[in-house]
Coordinates of C-alpha atoms in Angstrom, one line a residue:
Chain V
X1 CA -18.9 90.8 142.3
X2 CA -15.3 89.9 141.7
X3 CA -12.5 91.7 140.0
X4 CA -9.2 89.6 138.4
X5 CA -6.5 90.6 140.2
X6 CA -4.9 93.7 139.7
X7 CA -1.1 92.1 138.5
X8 CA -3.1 90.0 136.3
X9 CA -4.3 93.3 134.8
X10 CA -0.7 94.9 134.7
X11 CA 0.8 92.2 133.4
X12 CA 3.6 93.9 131.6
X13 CA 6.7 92.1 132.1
X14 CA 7.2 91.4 127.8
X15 CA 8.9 87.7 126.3
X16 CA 7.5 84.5 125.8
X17 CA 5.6 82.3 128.1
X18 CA 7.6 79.7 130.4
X19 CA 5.8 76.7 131.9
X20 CA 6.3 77.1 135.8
X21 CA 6.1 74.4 138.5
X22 CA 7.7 76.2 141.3
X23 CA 4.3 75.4 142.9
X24 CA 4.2 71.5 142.2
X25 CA 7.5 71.1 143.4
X26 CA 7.4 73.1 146.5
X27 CA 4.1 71.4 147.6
X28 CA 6.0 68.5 146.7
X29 CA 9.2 69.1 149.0
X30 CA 6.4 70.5 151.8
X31 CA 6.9 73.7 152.0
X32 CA 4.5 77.1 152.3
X33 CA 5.3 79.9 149.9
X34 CA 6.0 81.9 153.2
X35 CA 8.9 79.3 154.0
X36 CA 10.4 79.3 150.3
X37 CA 10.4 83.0 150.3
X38 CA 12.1 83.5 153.6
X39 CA 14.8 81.0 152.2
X40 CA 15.5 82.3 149.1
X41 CA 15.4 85.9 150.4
X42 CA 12.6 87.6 148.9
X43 CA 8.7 88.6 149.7
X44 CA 6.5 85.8 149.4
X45 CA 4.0 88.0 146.7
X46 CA 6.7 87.2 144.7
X47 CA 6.8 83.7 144.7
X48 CA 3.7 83.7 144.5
X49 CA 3.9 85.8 141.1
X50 CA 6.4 83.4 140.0
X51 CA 4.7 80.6 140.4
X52 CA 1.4 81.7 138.6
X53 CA 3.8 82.9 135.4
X54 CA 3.2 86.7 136.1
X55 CA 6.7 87.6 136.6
X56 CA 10.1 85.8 135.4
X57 CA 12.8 85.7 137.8
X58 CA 16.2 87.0 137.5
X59 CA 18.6 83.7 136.5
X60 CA 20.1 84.5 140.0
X61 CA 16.5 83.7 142.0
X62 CA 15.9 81.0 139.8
X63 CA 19.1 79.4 140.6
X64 CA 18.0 80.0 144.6
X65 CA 14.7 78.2 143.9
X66 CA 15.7 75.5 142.3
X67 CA 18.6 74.9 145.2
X68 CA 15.8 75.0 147.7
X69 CA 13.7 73.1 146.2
X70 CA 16.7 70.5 145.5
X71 CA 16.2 70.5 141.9
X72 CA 17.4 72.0 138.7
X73 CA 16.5 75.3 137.0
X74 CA 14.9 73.3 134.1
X75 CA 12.7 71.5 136.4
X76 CA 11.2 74.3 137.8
X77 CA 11.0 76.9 134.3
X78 CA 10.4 75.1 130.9
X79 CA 10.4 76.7 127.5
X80 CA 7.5 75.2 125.3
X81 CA 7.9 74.4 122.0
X82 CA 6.1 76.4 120.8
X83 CA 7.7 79.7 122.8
X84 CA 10.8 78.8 121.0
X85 CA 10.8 81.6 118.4
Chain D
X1 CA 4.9 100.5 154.5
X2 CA 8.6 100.3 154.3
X3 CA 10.6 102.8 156.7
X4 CA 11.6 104.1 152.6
X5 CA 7.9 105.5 151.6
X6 CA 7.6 106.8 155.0
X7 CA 11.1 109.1 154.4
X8 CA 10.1 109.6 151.2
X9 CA 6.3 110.8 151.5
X10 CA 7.5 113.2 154.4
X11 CA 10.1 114.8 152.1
X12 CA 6.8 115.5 149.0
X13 CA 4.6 116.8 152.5
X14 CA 7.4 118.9 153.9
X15 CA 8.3 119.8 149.9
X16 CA 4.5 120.9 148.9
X17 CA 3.9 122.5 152.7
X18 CA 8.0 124.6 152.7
X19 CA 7.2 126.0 149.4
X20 CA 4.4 128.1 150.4
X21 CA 6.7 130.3 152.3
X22 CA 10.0 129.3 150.3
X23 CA 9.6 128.4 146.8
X24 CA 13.3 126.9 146.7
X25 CA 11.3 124.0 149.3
X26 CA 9.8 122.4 146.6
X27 CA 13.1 120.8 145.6
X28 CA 12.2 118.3 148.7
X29 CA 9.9 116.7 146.8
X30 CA 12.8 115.4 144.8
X31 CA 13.1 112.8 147.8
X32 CA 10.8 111.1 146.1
X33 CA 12.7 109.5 144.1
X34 CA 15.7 109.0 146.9
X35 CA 14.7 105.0 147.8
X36 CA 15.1 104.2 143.8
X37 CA 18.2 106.2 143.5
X38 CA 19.7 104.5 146.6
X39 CA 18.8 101.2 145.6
X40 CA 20.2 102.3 142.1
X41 CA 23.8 102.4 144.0
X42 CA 23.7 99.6 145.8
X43 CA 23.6 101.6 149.1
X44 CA 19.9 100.5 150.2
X45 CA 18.3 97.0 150.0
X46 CA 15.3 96.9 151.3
X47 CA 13.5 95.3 148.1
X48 CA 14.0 91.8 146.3
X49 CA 14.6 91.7 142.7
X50 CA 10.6 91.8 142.0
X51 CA 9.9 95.0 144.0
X52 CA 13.0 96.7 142.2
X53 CA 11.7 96.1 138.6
X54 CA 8.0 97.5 139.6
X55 CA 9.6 100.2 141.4
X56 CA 11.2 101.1 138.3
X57 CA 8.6 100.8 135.8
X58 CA 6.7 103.2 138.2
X59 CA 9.6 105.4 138.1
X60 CA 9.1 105.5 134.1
X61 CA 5.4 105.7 134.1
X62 CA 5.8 108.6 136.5
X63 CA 8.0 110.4 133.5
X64 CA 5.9 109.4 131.0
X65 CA 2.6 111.3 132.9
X66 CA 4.8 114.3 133.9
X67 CA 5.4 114.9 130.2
X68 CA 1.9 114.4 129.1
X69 CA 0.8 116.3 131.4
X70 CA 3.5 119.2 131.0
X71 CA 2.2 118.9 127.2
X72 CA -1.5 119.2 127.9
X73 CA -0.9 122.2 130.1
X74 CA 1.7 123.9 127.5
X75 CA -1.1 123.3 125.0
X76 CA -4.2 124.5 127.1
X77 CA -2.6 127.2 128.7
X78 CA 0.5 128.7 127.4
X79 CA 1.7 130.3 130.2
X80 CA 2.1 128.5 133.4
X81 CA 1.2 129.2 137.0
X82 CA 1.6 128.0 140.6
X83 CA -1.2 125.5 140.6
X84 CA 0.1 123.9 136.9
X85 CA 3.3 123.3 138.7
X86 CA 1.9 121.9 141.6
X87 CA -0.1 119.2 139.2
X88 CA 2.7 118.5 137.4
X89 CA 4.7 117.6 140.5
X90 CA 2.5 115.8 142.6
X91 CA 0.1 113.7 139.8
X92 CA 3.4 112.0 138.3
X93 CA 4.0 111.0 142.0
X94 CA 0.7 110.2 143.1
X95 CA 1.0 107.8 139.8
X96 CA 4.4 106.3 141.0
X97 CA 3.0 105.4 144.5
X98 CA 0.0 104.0 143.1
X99 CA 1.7 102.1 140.7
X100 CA 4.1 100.8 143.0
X101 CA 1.4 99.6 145.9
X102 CA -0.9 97.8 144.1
X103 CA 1.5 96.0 142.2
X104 CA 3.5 94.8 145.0
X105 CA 1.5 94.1 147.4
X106 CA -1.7 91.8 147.9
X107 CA -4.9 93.1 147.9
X108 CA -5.7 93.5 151.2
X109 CA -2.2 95.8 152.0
X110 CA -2.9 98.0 149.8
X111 CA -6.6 98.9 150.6
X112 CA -4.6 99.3 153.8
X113 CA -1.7 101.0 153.4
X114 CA -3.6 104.0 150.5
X115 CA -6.3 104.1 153.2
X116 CA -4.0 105.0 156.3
X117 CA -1.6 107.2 154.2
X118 CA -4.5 109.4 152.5
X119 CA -6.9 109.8 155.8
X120 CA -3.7 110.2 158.3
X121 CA -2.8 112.9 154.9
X122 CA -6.4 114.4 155.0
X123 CA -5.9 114.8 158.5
X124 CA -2.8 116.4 158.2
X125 CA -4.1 119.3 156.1
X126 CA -7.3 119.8 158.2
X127 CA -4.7 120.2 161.6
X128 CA -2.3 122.3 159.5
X129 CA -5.2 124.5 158.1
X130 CA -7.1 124.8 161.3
X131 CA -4.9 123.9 164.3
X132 CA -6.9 122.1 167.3
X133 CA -10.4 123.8 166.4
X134 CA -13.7 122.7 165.7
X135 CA -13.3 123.3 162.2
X136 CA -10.2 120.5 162.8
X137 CA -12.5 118.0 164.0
X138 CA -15.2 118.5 161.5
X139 CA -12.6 118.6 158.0
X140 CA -10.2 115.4 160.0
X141 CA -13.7 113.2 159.6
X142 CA -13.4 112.5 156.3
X143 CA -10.0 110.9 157.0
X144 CA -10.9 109.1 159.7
X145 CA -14.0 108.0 157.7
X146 CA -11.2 106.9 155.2
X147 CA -9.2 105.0 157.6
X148 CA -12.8 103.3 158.8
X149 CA -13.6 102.1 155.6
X150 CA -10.0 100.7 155.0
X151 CA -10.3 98.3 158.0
X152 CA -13.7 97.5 157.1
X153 CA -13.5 96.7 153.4
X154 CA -10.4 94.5 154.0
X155 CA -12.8 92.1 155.7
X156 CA -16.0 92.4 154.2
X157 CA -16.0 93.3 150.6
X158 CA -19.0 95.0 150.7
X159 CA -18.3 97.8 152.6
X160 CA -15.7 98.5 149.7
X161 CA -18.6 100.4 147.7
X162 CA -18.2 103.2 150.2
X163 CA -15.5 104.4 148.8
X164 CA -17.0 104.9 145.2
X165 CA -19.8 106.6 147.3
X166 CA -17.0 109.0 148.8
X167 CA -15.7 109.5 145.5
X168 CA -19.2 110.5 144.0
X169 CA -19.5 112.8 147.1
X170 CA -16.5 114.3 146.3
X171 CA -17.2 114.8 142.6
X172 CA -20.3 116.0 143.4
X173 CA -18.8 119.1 145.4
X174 CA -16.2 119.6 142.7
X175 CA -18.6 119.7 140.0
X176 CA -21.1 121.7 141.4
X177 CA -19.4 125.0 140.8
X178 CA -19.5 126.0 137.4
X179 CA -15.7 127.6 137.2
X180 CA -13.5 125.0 136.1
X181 CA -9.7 125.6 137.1
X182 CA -6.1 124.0 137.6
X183 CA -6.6 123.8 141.1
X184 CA -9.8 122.3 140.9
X185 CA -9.1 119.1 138.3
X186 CA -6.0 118.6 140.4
X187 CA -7.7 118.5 143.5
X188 CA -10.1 116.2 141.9
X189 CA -7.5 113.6 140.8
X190 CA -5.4 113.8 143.7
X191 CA -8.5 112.9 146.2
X192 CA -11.1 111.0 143.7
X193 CA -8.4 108.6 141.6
X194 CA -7.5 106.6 144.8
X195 CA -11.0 106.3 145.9
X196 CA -11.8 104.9 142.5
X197 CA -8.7 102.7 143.0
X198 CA -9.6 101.5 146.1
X199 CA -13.2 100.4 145.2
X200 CA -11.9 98.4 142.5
X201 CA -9.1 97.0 144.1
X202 CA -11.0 95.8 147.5
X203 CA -13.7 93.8 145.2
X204 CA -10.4 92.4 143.7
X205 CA -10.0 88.3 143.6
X206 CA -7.5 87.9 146.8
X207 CA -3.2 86.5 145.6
X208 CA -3.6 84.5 148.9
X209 CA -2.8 81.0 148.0
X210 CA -0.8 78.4 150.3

């Protein structure tokens, strides 16, 4: 017997959805979630929320990612079309 | 657990203990709130951006149960008494904590970190009510037993049903008196809610992804 996880059931975090390849491109560029979270300065739950879309980071971390990750902003987070409301 | 919690769960212990000879000690459980007013200025930063925003949406969940619960109590029983206050305190803050741990950390920490704070708590009491007694050793064994099953179930799921068992154990005792009072129901939450939570969150699919 196995629950979802719990943030998946506190979700809460409001706005649209964002397509999110943090996790293509890091596996990509090599790197563990441990290693990208020790760069860009934060716990590595929360990359790991970030990358499944559970919680949007702050322009500021984004910016950090995508530096990392030597690539742009837009790479990592895109707006669908149909988001755009 | 962050040097933080551990600051601010002795200052709610030392707040809810204090107050029994001086009421005025009960404003330590303010501390409480000291790591999210800290952070607030800038002074501490011991959280990323993440942590912060759960930290604060437990903050405003913790409000919103203190006022229900003021409101329930205001509608029940008009006139208030020591054991009203004492829920209305410490269930906002058991919320907060709860909130806060099982939305920041994985799975397995959190069966951890509720299971070592609430047996090591359970402990606590039974040394504080007792001293080094008999009667110590036999009350402290349901914390330990907590603290067991806390290792346990973060390796074999299984063993996580053990602490729905506790919590039917403990319901069990509560219920089998007839008398229903304040103390009681808060007794009840404070020990059988994290139980609950801890079955469920054990049996819980695992955030550990490479």
């Amino acid at each position: 017997m196995t629950f979802p996880c719990m943030s998946s059931i506190l979700y809460i975090q409001g706005g649209g959805k964002v397509r999110v390849n943090v996790r293509r491109v890091r596996r990509e560029r090599g790197l563990t979630q441990e290693e990208l979270a020790r760069k860009v300065g934060v716990s590595r739950q929360t990359i790991v929320n970030v990358e499944q879309g559970r919680y949007k980071p702050s322009i500021l971390l984004a910016l950090k990612i995508a530096r990392v990750l030597d690539t742009d902003v837009e790479t990592l987070f895109k707006l669908e079309e149909v988001d755009w409301r | 657990m962050r040097k933080m919690g551990i600051v601010e769960l002795s200052f709610v212990i030392a707040g809810v203990l204090l107050s029994g000879l001086w009421s005025w000690a009960i404003l330590l459980c303010l501390g409480a709130f000291l790591g999210v007013l800290l952070r607030s200025f800038g002074v501490v930063r011991d959280m990323d951006e993440r942590e912060e925003y759960i930290d604060r949406l437990a903050t405003y969940f913790s409000l919103i149960v203190a006022m229900l619960l003021t409101m329930i109590f205001f509608a029940v029983y008009r006139k208030p008494n020591r054991d009203i206050f004492y829920a209305i305190i410490l269930v906002p803050l058991l919320v907060r904590s709860l909130i806060f741990v099982i939305m920041t950390y994985p799975r397995e920490s959190f069966v951890s970190i509720t299971t070592k704070v609430y047996g090591s708590l359970l402990i606590l009491f039974a040394l504080l009510s007792h001293g080094f007694s008999m009667s110590f050793v036999v009350e402290s064994l349901p914390g330990v037993a907590i603290i067991l099953m806390g290792i346990l179930a973060t390796r074999f799921k299984r063993w996580a049903v053990c602490f729905w068992v506790f919590a039917g154990i403990g319901l069990y005792f509560f219920m089998r008196s007839p008398i229903v009072s304040v103390a009681k129901v808060i007794s009840m939450v404070l020990l059988i809610v994290p139980l609950v939570l801890l079955g469920i969150t054990a049996f819980m699919r695992s955030d550990n992804v490479s």
